[in-house]
Backbone as JSON Lines, residues from 0, in Angstrom:
{"i":0,"aa":"M","n":[22.93,3.36,-2.69],"ca":[22.23,2.66,-1.62],"c":[21.27,3.61,-0.91]}
{"i":1,"aa":"S","n":[20.12,3.12,-0.56],"ca":[19.14,3.96,0.13],"c":[18.7,3.29,1.43]}
{"i":2,"aa":"R","n":[18.13,4.12,2.3],"ca":[17.64,3.63,3.59],"c":[16.22,4.15,3.79]}
{"i":3,"aa":"R","n":[15.43,3.4,4.57],"ca":[14.03,3.76,4.86],"c":[14.04,4.69,6.08]}
{"i":4,"aa":"L","n":[13.57,5.93,5.89],"ca":[13.68,6.96,6.92],"c":[12.34,7.63,7.22]}
{"i":5,"aa":"F","n":[12.27,8.23,8.41],"ca":[11.12,9.06,8.78],"c":[11.54,10.01,9.89]}
{"i":6,"aa":"F","n":[10.82,11.14,9.99],"ca":[10.99,12.08,11.1],"c":[9.95,11.74,12.16]}
{"i":7,"aa":"A","n":[10.33,11.82,13.44],"ca":[9.4,11.48,14.52],"c":[9.81,12.16,15.81]}
{"i":8,"aa":"I","n":[8.88,12.12,16.76],"ca":[9.17,12.49,18.15],"c":[8.89,11.25,18.99]}
{"i":9,"aa":"Q","n":[9.52,11.2,20.15],"ca":[9.38,10.02,20.98],"c":[9.01,10.43,22.41]}
{"i":10,"aa":"P","n":[8.02,9.74,22.99],"ca":[7.71,10.0,24.4],"c":[8.92,9.62,25.27]}
{"i":11,"aa":"T","n":[8.89,10.06,26.51],"ca":[9.95,9.7,27.45],"c":[9.94,8.18,27.66]}
{"i":12,"aa":"A","n":[11.04,7.64,28.15],"ca":[11.17,6.19,28.34],"c":[10.1,5.62,29.25]}
{"i":13,"aa":"D","n":[9.78,6.33,30.35],"ca":[8.76,5.81,31.28],"c":[7.38,5.8,30.64]}
{"i":14,"aa":"I","n":[7.06,6.79,29.82],"ca":[5.76,6.81,29.14],"c":[5.7,5.72,28.08]}
{"i":15,"aa":"R","n":[6.79,5.54,27.32],"ca":[6.82,4.45,26.32],"c":[6.6,3.1,26.99]}
{"i":16,"aa":"Q","n":[7.22,2.9,28.15],"ca":[7.06,1.63,28.87],"c":[5.61,1.43,29.32]}
{"i":17,"aa":"A","n":[5.01,2.48,29.85],"ca":[3.61,2.4,30.28],"c":[2.67,2.14,29.1]}
{"i":18,"aa":"M","n":[2.96,2.76,27.97],"ca":[2.15,2.52,26.76],"c":[2.25,1.06,26.33]}
{"i":19,"aa":"A","n":[3.46,0.53,26.35],"ca":[3.7,-0.85,25.92],"c":[3.01,-1.85,26.84]}
{"i":20,"aa":"E","n":[2.73,-1.45,28.09],"ca":[2.12,-2.35,29.07],"c":[0.6,-2.18,29.17]}
{"i":21,"aa":"L","n":[-0.01,-1.43,28.25],"ca":[-1.46,-1.19,28.3],"c":[-2.27,-2.47,28.13]}
{"i":22,"aa":"F","n":[-1.74,-3.43,27.39],"ca":[-2.46,-4.68,27.16],"c":[-2.0,-5.72,28.17]}
{"i":23,"aa":"S","n":[-2.84,-6.01,29.14],"ca":[-2.46,-6.98,30.17],"c":[-2.45,-8.4,29.61]}
{"i":24,"aa":"V","n":[-3.3,-8.65,28.62],"ca":[-3.34,-9.97,27.97],"c":[-2.93,-9.78,26.52]}
{"i":25,"aa":"R","n":[-1.99,-10.59,26.07],"ca":[-1.5,-10.5,24.69],"c":[-2.11,-11.61,23.86]}
{"i":26,"aa":"Q","n":[-2.71,-11.24,22.75],"ca":[-3.33,-12.22,21.86],"c":[-2.32,-12.75,20.85]}
{"i":27,"aa":"Q","n":[-2.4,-14.03,20.6],"ca":[-1.51,-14.66,19.64],"c":[-1.83,-14.13,18.24]}
{"i":28,"aa":"G","n":[-0.8,-14.0,17.4],"ca":[-0.98,-13.56,16.03],"c":[-0.87,-12.06,15.84]}
{"i":29,"aa":"L","n":[-0.88,-11.3,16.94],"ca":[-0.74,-9.86,16.84],"c":[0.73,-9.48,17.06]}
{"i":30,"aa":"K","n":[1.14,-8.36,16.47],"ca":[2.51,-7.86,16.62],"c":[2.5,-6.65,17.53]}
{"i":31,"aa":"Y","n":[2.93,-6.84,18.77],"ca":[3.0,-5.76,19.75],"c":[4.35,-5.06,19.62]}
{"i":32,"aa":"L","n":[4.34,-3.74,19.49],"ca":[5.59,-3.01,19.37],"c":[6.27,-2.9,20.74]}
{"i":33,"aa":"S","n":[7.58,-2.97,20.73],"ca":[8.33,-2.83,21.98],"c":[8.34,-1.36,22.4]}
{"i":34,"aa":"A","n":[8.56,-1.13,23.67],"ca":[8.6,0.24,24.2],"c":[9.64,1.09,23.46]}
{"i":35,"aa":"D","n":[10.77,0.49,23.12],"ca":[11.83,1.23,22.42],"c":[11.38,1.74,21.05]}
{"i":36,"aa":"N","n":[10.45,1.05,20.42],"ca":[10.0,1.43,19.07],"c":[8.84,2.42,19.05]}
{"i":37,"aa":"L","n":[8.25,2.73,20.2],"ca":[7.08,3.61,20.21],"c":[7.49,5.05,19.91]}
{"i":38,"aa":"H","n":[6.74,5.68,19.01],"ca":[7.05,7.03,18.56],"c":[5.82,7.65,17.91]}
{"i":39,"aa":"V","n":[5.9,8.94,17.63],"ca":[4.88,9.66,16.87],"c":[5.54,10.1,15.57]}
{"i":40,"aa":"T","n":[5.15,9.49,14.45],"ca":[5.72,9.87,13.16],"c":[5.26,11.28,12.81]}
{"i":41,"aa":"L","n":[6.2,12.08,12.35],"ca":[5.9,13.43,11.88],"c":[5.75,13.42,10.36]}
{"i":42,"aa":"V","n":[6.76,12.87,9.67],"ca":[6.75,12.77,8.22],"c":[7.46,11.48,7.82]}
{"i":43,"aa":"F","n":[6.77,10.63,7.06],"ca":[7.37,9.41,6.54],"c":[8.06,9.75,5.23]}
{"i":44,"aa":"L","n":[9.32,9.34,5.09],"ca":[10.12,9.7,3.92],"c":[10.29,8.55,2.93]}
{"i":45,"aa":"G","n":[10.23,7.32,3.41],"ca":[10.45,6.16,2.53],"c":[11.93,5.94,2.26]}
{"i":46,"aa":"Q","n":[12.23,5.34,1.12],"ca":[13.62,5.03,0.75],"c":[14.33,6.32,0.33]}
{"i":47,"aa":"V","n":[15.46,6.61,0.98],"ca":[16.19,7.86,0.78],"c":[17.66,7.55,0.51]}
{"i":48,"aa":"T","n":[18.22,8.19,-0.51],"ca":[19.64,8.0,-0.82],"c":[20.51,8.71,0.22]}
{"i":49,"aa":"A","n":[21.77,8.35,0.28],"ca":[22.71,8.96,1.23],"c":[22.83,10.46,0.97]}
{"i":50,"aa":"E","n":[22.84,10.86,-0.29],"ca":[22.95,12.27,-0.65],"c":[21.73,13.06,-0.15]}
{"i":51,"aa":"T","n":[20.54,12.51,-0.37],"ca":[19.32,13.17,0.08],"c":[19.25,13.18,1.61]}
{"i":52,"aa":"E","n":[19.68,12.09,2.24],"ca":[19.71,12.03,3.71],"c":[20.58,13.15,4.28]}
{"i":53,"aa":"A","n":[21.74,13.38,3.69],"ca":[22.64,14.44,4.15],"c":[21.97,15.81,4.01]}
{"i":54,"aa":"R","n":[21.27,16.01,2.92],"ca":[20.57,17.28,2.69],"c":[19.43,17.46,3.69]}
{"i":55,"aa":"L","n":[18.67,16.4,3.97],"ca":[17.6,16.46,4.96],"c":[18.15,16.86,6.33]}
{"i":56,"aa":"I","n":[19.27,16.25,6.71],"ca":[19.9,16.55,8.01],"c":[20.32,18.01,8.08]}
{"i":57,"aa":"E","n":[20.89,18.49,6.99],"ca":[21.33,19.89,6.94],"c":[20.13,20.83,7.09]}
{"i":58,"aa":"L","n":[19.09,20.6,6.31],"ca":[17.92,21.49,6.34],"c":[17.14,21.4,7.65]}
{"i":59,"aa":"A","n":[17.01,20.21,8.22],"ca":[16.27,20.05,9.48],"c":[16.93,20.82,10.61]}
{"i":60,"aa":"G","n":[18.24,20.98,10.54],"ca":[18.97,21.72,11.57],"c":[18.6,23.19,11.66]}
{"i":61,"aa":"H","n":[17.92,23.72,10.63],"ca":[17.53,25.13,10.61],"c":[16.11,25.36,11.15]}
{"i":62,"aa":"I","n":[15.39,24.3,11.48],"ca":[14.01,24.44,11.96],"c":[14.0,24.95,13.39]}
{"i":63,"aa":"K","n":[13.19,25.98,13.61],"ca":[13.04,26.56,14.95],"c":[11.56,26.52,15.31]}
{"i":64,"aa":"I","n":[11.19,25.58,16.17],"ca":[9.81,25.41,16.63],"c":[9.86,25.25,18.15]}
{"i":65,"aa":"S","n":[8.92,25.88,18.84],"ca":[8.87,25.8,20.31],"c":[8.49,24.4,20.77]}
{"i":66,"aa":"P","n":[8.98,23.97,21.94],"ca":[8.51,22.71,22.53],"c":[6.99,22.76,22.72]}
{"i":67,"aa":"F","n":[6.36,21.61,22.77],"ca":[4.9,21.56,22.9],"c":[4.51,20.33,23.7]}
{"i":68,"aa":"S","n":[3.28,20.38,24.2],"ca":[2.75,19.28,25.0],"c":[1.79,18.45,24.15]}
{"i":69,"aa":"L","n":[1.85,17.14,24.29],"ca":[0.96,16.21,23.6],"c":[0.2,15.39,24.62]}
{"i":70,"aa":"S","n":[-1.07,15.12,24.34],"ca":[-1.89,14.32,25.23],"c":[-2.58,13.23,24.43]}
{"i":71,"aa":"F","n":[-2.46,11.99,24.91],"ca":[-3.08,10.83,24.28],"c":[-4.05,10.2,25.28]}
{"i":72,"aa":"T","n":[-5.35,10.22,24.92],"ca":[-6.36,9.68,25.83],"c":[-7.3,8.68,25.16]}
{"i":73,"aa":"E","n":[-7.14,8.46,23.85],"ca":[-8.02,7.58,23.1],"c":[-7.21,6.48,22.42]}
{"i":74,"aa":"A","n":[-7.84,5.33,22.25],"ca":[-7.25,4.25,21.45],"c":[-8.19,3.99,20.28]}
{"i":75,"aa":"E","n":[-7.63,3.67,19.11],"ca":[-8.44,3.42,17.92],"c":[-7.9,2.21,17.18]}
{"i":76,"aa":"F","n":[-8.8,1.55,16.46],"ca":[-8.42,0.51,15.51],"c":[-8.55,1.13,14.12]}
{"i":77,"aa":"W","n":[-7.46,1.07,13.34],"ca":[-7.48,1.57,11.97],"c":[-7.46,0.35,11.04]}
{"i":78,"aa":"P","n":[-8.58,0.06,10.35],"ca":[-8.69,-1.17,9.58],"c":[-7.74,-1.28,8.38]}
{"i":79,"aa":"K","n":[-7.48,-0.19,7.67],"ca":[-6.65,-0.3,6.46],"c":[-5.21,-0.74,6.79]}
{"i":80,"aa":"P","n":[-4.53,-0.08,7.73],"ca":[-3.2,-0.6,8.08],"c":[-3.26,-1.73,9.11]}
{"i":81,"aa":"R","n":[-4.47,-2.01,9.63],"ca":[-4.67,-3.05,10.64],"c":[-3.83,-2.8,11.9]}
{"i":82,"aa":"I","n":[-3.96,-1.6,12.45],"ca":[-3.21,-1.25,13.65],"c":[-4.15,-0.81,14.77]}
{"i":83,"aa":"I","n":[-3.65,-0.95,16.0],"ca":[-4.27,-0.32,17.17],"c":[-3.3,0.77,17.59]}
{"i":84,"aa":"C","n":[-3.83,1.98,17.74],"ca":[-2.95,3.09,18.08],"c":[-3.6,3.99,19.12]}
{"i":85,"aa":"L","n":[-2.76,4.75,19.8],"ca":[-3.22,5.81,20.69],"c":[-3.26,7.08,19.87]}
{"i":86,"aa":"T","n":[-4.32,7.88,20.05],"ca":[-4.45,9.1,19.27],"c":[-4.47,10.32,20.17]}
{"i":87,"aa":"A","n":[-3.92,11.4,19.64],"ca":[-3.87,12.66,20.38],"c":[-5.23,13.35,20.31]}
{"i":88,"aa":"T","n":[-5.61,13.97,21.4],"ca":[-6.9,14.64,21.46],"c":[-6.9,15.92,20.61]}
{"i":89,"aa":"E","n":[-5.75,16.53,20.44],"ca":[-5.64,17.71,19.58],"c":[-4.24,17.83,19.03]}
{"i":90,"aa":"V","n":[-4.1,18.64,17.98],"ca":[-2.79,18.86,17.36],"c":[-2.34,20.27,17.74]}
{"i":91,"aa":"P","n":[-1.38,20.39,18.66],"ca":[-0.91,21.73,19.05],"c":[-0.32,22.47,17.83]}
{"i":92,"aa":"E","n":[-0.46,23.77,17.82],"ca":[0.03,24.58,16.7],"c":[1.53,24.35,16.41]}
{"i":93,"aa":"P","n":[2.4,24.3,17.43],"ca":[3.82,24.04,17.11],"c":[4.04,22.68,16.44]}
{"i":94,"aa":"L","n":[3.25,21.68,16.81],"ca":[3.37,20.36,16.16],"c":[2.98,20.48,14.69]}
{"i":95,"aa":"Q","n":[1.89,21.17,14.41],"ca":[1.45,21.37,13.02],"c":[2.53,22.11,12.24]}
{"i":96,"aa":"Q","n":[3.14,23.13,12.84],"ca":[4.21,23.89,12.18],"c":[5.41,22.99,11.9]}
{"i":97,"aa":"L","n":[5.75,22.11,12.84],"ca":[6.88,21.2,12.66],"c":[6.62,20.23,11.5]}
{"i":98,"aa":"V","n":[5.43,19.66,11.45],"ca":[5.07,18.74,10.37],"c":[5.14,19.46,9.02]}
{"i":99,"aa":"L","n":[4.62,20.69,8.96],"ca":[4.66,21.46,7.7],"c":[6.09,21.78,7.29]}
{"i":100,"aa":"A","n":[6.93,22.17,8.26],"ca":[8.33,22.48,7.95],"c":[9.08,21.25,7.44]}
{"i":101,"aa":"L","n":[8.87,20.11,8.09],"ca":[9.55,18.88,7.66],"c":[9.02,18.39,6.31]}
{"i":102,"aa":"S","n":[7.73,18.54,6.07],"ca":[7.15,18.18,4.77],"c":[7.74,19.04,3.67]}
{"i":103,"aa":"S","n":[7.91,20.31,3.94],"ca":[8.48,21.24,2.98],"c":[9.93,20.87,2.64]}
{"i":104,"aa":"I","n":[10.7,20.53,3.68],"ca":[12.08,20.09,3.47],"c":[12.1,18.84,2.6]}
{"i":105,"aa":"A","n":[11.24,17.88,2.92],"ca":[11.2,16.63,2.15],"c":[10.88,16.91,0.68]}
{"i":106,"aa":"K","n":[9.89,17.76,0.44],"ca":[9.52,18.1,-0.94],"c":[10.67,18.8,-1.65]}
{"i":107,"aa":"D","n":[11.37,19.69,-0.94],"ca":[12.53,20.37,-1.53],"c":[13.63,19.38,-1.93]}
{"i":108,"aa":"C","n":[13.65,18.23,-1.26],"ca":[14.64,17.18,-1.56],"c":[14.11,16.17,-2.58]}
{"i":109,"aa":"G","n":[12.93,16.46,-3.15],"ca":[12.38,15.6,-4.18],"c":[11.62,14.39,-3.67]}
{"i":110,"aa":"I","n":[11.25,14.4,-2.38],"ca":[10.53,13.27,-1.79],"c":[9.03,13.56,-1.84]}
{"i":111,"aa":"T","n":[8.26,12.59,-2.31],"ca":[6.81,12.73,-2.36],"c":[6.22,12.39,-0.98]}
{"i":112,"aa":"I","n":[5.42,13.3,-0.46],"ca":[4.82,13.16,0.88],"c":[3.33,12.9,0.73]}
{"i":113,"aa":"E","n":[2.79,12.05,1.6],"ca":[1.34,11.8,1.6],"c":[0.59,13.1,1.84]}
{"i":114,"aa":"E","n":[-0.46,13.32,1.07],"ca":[-1.25,14.55,1.2],"c":[-2.56,14.25,1.93]}
{"i":115,"aa":"R","n":[-2.47,13.93,3.2],"ca":[-3.69,13.72,3.99],"c":[-3.53,14.46,5.3]}
{"i":116,"aa":"P","n":[-4.64,14.76,5.96],"ca":[-4.56,15.5,7.23],"c":[-3.68,14.75,8.24]}
{"i":117,"aa":"Y","n":[-2.87,15.51,8.96],"ca":[-1.97,14.91,9.94],"c":[-2.73,14.52,11.2]}
{"i":118,"aa":"R","n":[-2.55,13.27,11.64],"ca":[-3.16,12.77,12.88],"c":[-2.06,12.17,13.75]}
{"i":119,"aa":"P","n":[-1.64,12.85,14.81],"ca":[-0.61,12.27,15.67],"c":[-1.12,11.01,16.35]}
{"i":120,"aa":"H","n":[-0.33,9.95,16.26],"ca":[-0.71,8.68,16.87],"c":[0.53,7.88,17.22]}
{"i":121,"aa":"V","n":[0.35,6.94,18.13],"ca":[1.41,6.01,18.53],"c":[0.88,4.6,18.24]}
{"i":122,"aa":"T","n":[1.5,3.91,17.3],"ca":[1.07,2.55,16.98],"c":[1.56,1.6,18.07]}
{"i":123,"aa":"L","n":[0.62,0.82,18.63],"ca":[0.96,-0.16,19.67],"c":[0.95,-1.59,19.15]}
{"i":124,"aa":"V","n":[0.02,-1.88,18.21],"ca":[-0.18,-3.25,17.74],"c":[-0.37,-3.25,16.22]}
{"i":125,"aa":"R","n":[0.29,-4.18,15.56],"ca":[0.11,-4.39,14.12],"c":[-0.61,-5.73,13.91]}
{"i":126,"aa":"K","n":[-1.18,-5.91,12.71],"ca":[-1.89,-7.14,12.33],"c":[-3.14,-7.37,13.17]}
{"i":127,"aa":"A","n":[-3.78,-6.26,13.6],"ca":[-4.99,-6.34,14.42],"c":[-6.23,-6.42,13.53]}
{"i":128,"aa":"N","n":[-7.31,-6.96,14.08],"ca":[-8.59,-7.02,13.38],"c":[-9.68,-6.24,14.08]}
{"i":129,"aa":"Q","n":[-9.37,-5.78,15.29],"ca":[-10.34,-5.0,16.05],"c":[-9.61,-4.33,17.22]}
{"i":130,"aa":"L","n":[-10.3,-3.36,17.84],"ca":[-9.76,-2.71,19.03],"c":[-9.86,-3.68,20.2]}
{"i":131,"aa":"L","n":[-8.8,-3.81,20.95],"ca":[-8.8,-4.68,22.13],"c":[-9.18,-3.86,23.36]}
{"i":132,"aa":"P","n":[-9.75,-4.5,24.38],"ca":[-10.13,-3.75,25.58],"c":[-8.9,-3.19,26.3]}
{"i":133,"aa":"L","n":[-9.06,-1.97,26.77],"ca":[-7.98,-1.27,27.49],"c":[-8.55,-0.61,28.73]}
{"i":134,"aa":"E","n":[-7.73,-0.53,29.76],"ca":[-8.08,0.27,30.93],"c":[-8.02,1.75,30.53]}
{"i":135,"aa":"P","n":[-8.78,2.63,31.21],"ca":[-8.66,4.06,30.91],"c":[-7.21,4.53,31.1]}
{"i":136,"aa":"F","n":[-6.78,5.45,30.27],"ca":[-5.39,5.93,30.34],"c":[-5.33,7.39,29.91]}
{"i":137,"aa":"E","n":[-4.25,8.02,30.28],"ca":[-3.91,9.34,29.74],"c":[-2.39,9.46,29.77]}
{"i":138,"aa":"F","n":[-1.84,9.75,28.62],"ca":[-0.4,9.96,28.51],"c":[-0.18,11.38,28.01]}
{"i":139,"aa":"Q","n":[0.61,12.12,28.77],"ca":[0.92,13.49,28.39],"c":[2.4,13.71,28.59]}
{"i":140,"aa":"W","n":[3.02,14.37,27.62],"ca":[4.42,14.72,27.78],"c":[4.76,15.94,26.95]}
{"i":141,"aa":"Q","n":[5.86,16.56,27.3],"ca":[6.35,17.75,26.62],"c":[7.38,17.3,25.59]}
{"i":142,"aa":"A","n":[7.1,17.53,24.31],"ca":[8.07,17.22,23.26],"c":[9.17,18.26,23.29]}
{"i":143,"aa":"Q","n":[10.4,17.8,23.47],"ca":[11.55,18.7,23.58],"c":[12.47,18.61,22.36]}
{"i":144,"aa":"S","n":[12.25,17.58,21.51],"ca":[13.13,17.39,20.36],"c":[12.4,16.59,19.28]}
{"i":145,"aa":"F","n":[12.98,16.56,18.09],"ca":[12.51,15.69,17.02],"c":[13.73,15.02,16.42]}
{"i":146,"aa":"A","n":[13.51,13.93,15.68],"ca":[14.65,13.16,15.19],"c":[14.36,12.57,13.81]}
{"i":147,"aa":"L","n":[15.44,12.26,13.13],"ca":[15.39,11.49,11.89],"c":[15.69,10.05,12.27]}
{"i":148,"aa":"Y","n":[14.79,9.15,11.89],"ca":[14.89,7.73,12.26],"c":[15.16,6.86,11.05]}
{"i":149,"aa":"L","n":[15.85,5.77,11.31],"ca":[16.06,4.69,10.36],"c":[15.13,3.55,10.72]}
{"i":150,"aa":"S","n":[14.43,3.0,9.73],"ca":[13.56,1.84,9.93],"c":[14.23,0.64,9.26]}
{"i":151,"aa":"E","n":[14.53,-0.38,10.06],"ca":[15.17,-1.6,9.54],"c":[14.27,-2.79,9.8]}
{"i":152,"aa":"S","n":[14.13,-3.65,8.8],"ca":[13.34,-4.88,8.96],"c":[14.2,-5.95,9.62]}
{"i":153,"aa":"T","n":[13.62,-6.62,10.62],"ca":[14.31,-7.73,11.28],"c":[13.33,-8.9,11.36]}
{"i":154,"aa":"D","n":[13.8,-10.05,11.76],"ca":[12.92,-11.21,11.92],"c":[11.85,-10.97,12.99]}
{"i":155,"aa":"D","n":[12.14,-10.09,13.95],"ca":[11.2,-9.77,15.01],"c":[10.32,-8.57,14.68]}
{"i":156,"aa":"G","n":[10.39,-8.08,13.46],"ca":[9.62,-6.91,13.05],"c":[10.54,-5.71,12.88]}
{"i":157,"aa":"P","n":[9.96,-4.55,12.59],"ca":[10.81,-3.38,12.34],"c":[11.55,-2.93,13.61]}
{"i":158,"aa":"R","n":[12.73,-2.37,13.39],"ca":[13.51,-1.77,14.48],"c":[13.81,-0.34,14.06]}
{"i":159,"aa":"Y","n":[13.55,0.6,14.96],"ca":[13.74,2.01,14.66],"c":[14.91,2.55,15.47]}
{"i":160,"aa":"S","n":[15.78,3.3,14.83],"ca":[16.9,3.9,15.54],"c":[17.11,5.34,15.08]}
{"i":161,"aa":"V","n":[17.53,6.19,16.01],"ca":[17.74,7.6,15.74],"c":[19.04,7.79,14.97]}
{"i":162,"aa":"I","n":[18.94,8.52,13.86],"ca":[20.13,8.89,13.09],"c":[20.66,10.22,13.59]}
{"i":163,"aa":"R","n":[19.74,11.18,13.77],"ca":[20.12,12.52,14.22],"c":[18.94,13.13,14.96]}
{"i":164,"aa":"Q","n":[19.22,13.88,16.01],"ca":[18.17,14.51,16.82],"c":[18.43,16.0,16.94]}
{"i":165,"aa":"W","n":[17.36,16.79,16.99],"ca":[17.45,18.24,17.12],"c":[16.55,18.72,18.24]}
{"i":166,"aa":"P","n":[17.02,19.68,19.04],"ca":[16.15,20.22,20.1],"c":[15.08,21.13,19.51]}
{"i":167,"aa":"L","n":[13.92,21.15,20.14],"ca":[12.89,22.13,19.78],"c":[13.22,23.41,20.55]}
{"i":168,"aa":"S","n":[13.26,24.52,19.83],"ca":[13.55,25.8,20.47],"c":[12.89,26.91,19.66]}
{"i":169,"aa":"P","n":[12.39,27.93,20.36],"ca":[11.73,29.01,19.66],"c":[12.7,29.73,18.7]}
{"i":170,"aa":"G","n":[12.13,30.25,17.64],"ca":[12.95,30.94,16.62],"c":[13.47,32.18,17.06]}
């Protein structure tokens, strides 16, 4: 049996709530993510067996990366996945190191990882056809941990839950 997994970081609860409330008017036909589901994917793993999941958990526990600050000030519409997302203005070096370390672990476990430049983003809306108007915003927070998440399909859309979490700490 396998499960759909990914590594991610999550903003604080108050920031997730504020992000979820950015759209004062909700358009019919769009899928707005709940505050609980908002996150920044680090590495998408796809379907993973229990044996590989255990190995990922073991290896991720050895990662030593310093906490870092993330800032989101832009919103974008991405036509291929049809999403509206918040994008980070820059990729801090510790975040890049974390993504590389997790990608390396995944590859060591036989998982194929997408080979495209990493762009930190928070998906707010799915099934979009254009960028919706937003008030100016800025979300900034200090990432203190990263986690392995389970993605489950439900009638209300995907639900994400933490399987295991690790603190960020200098090596």
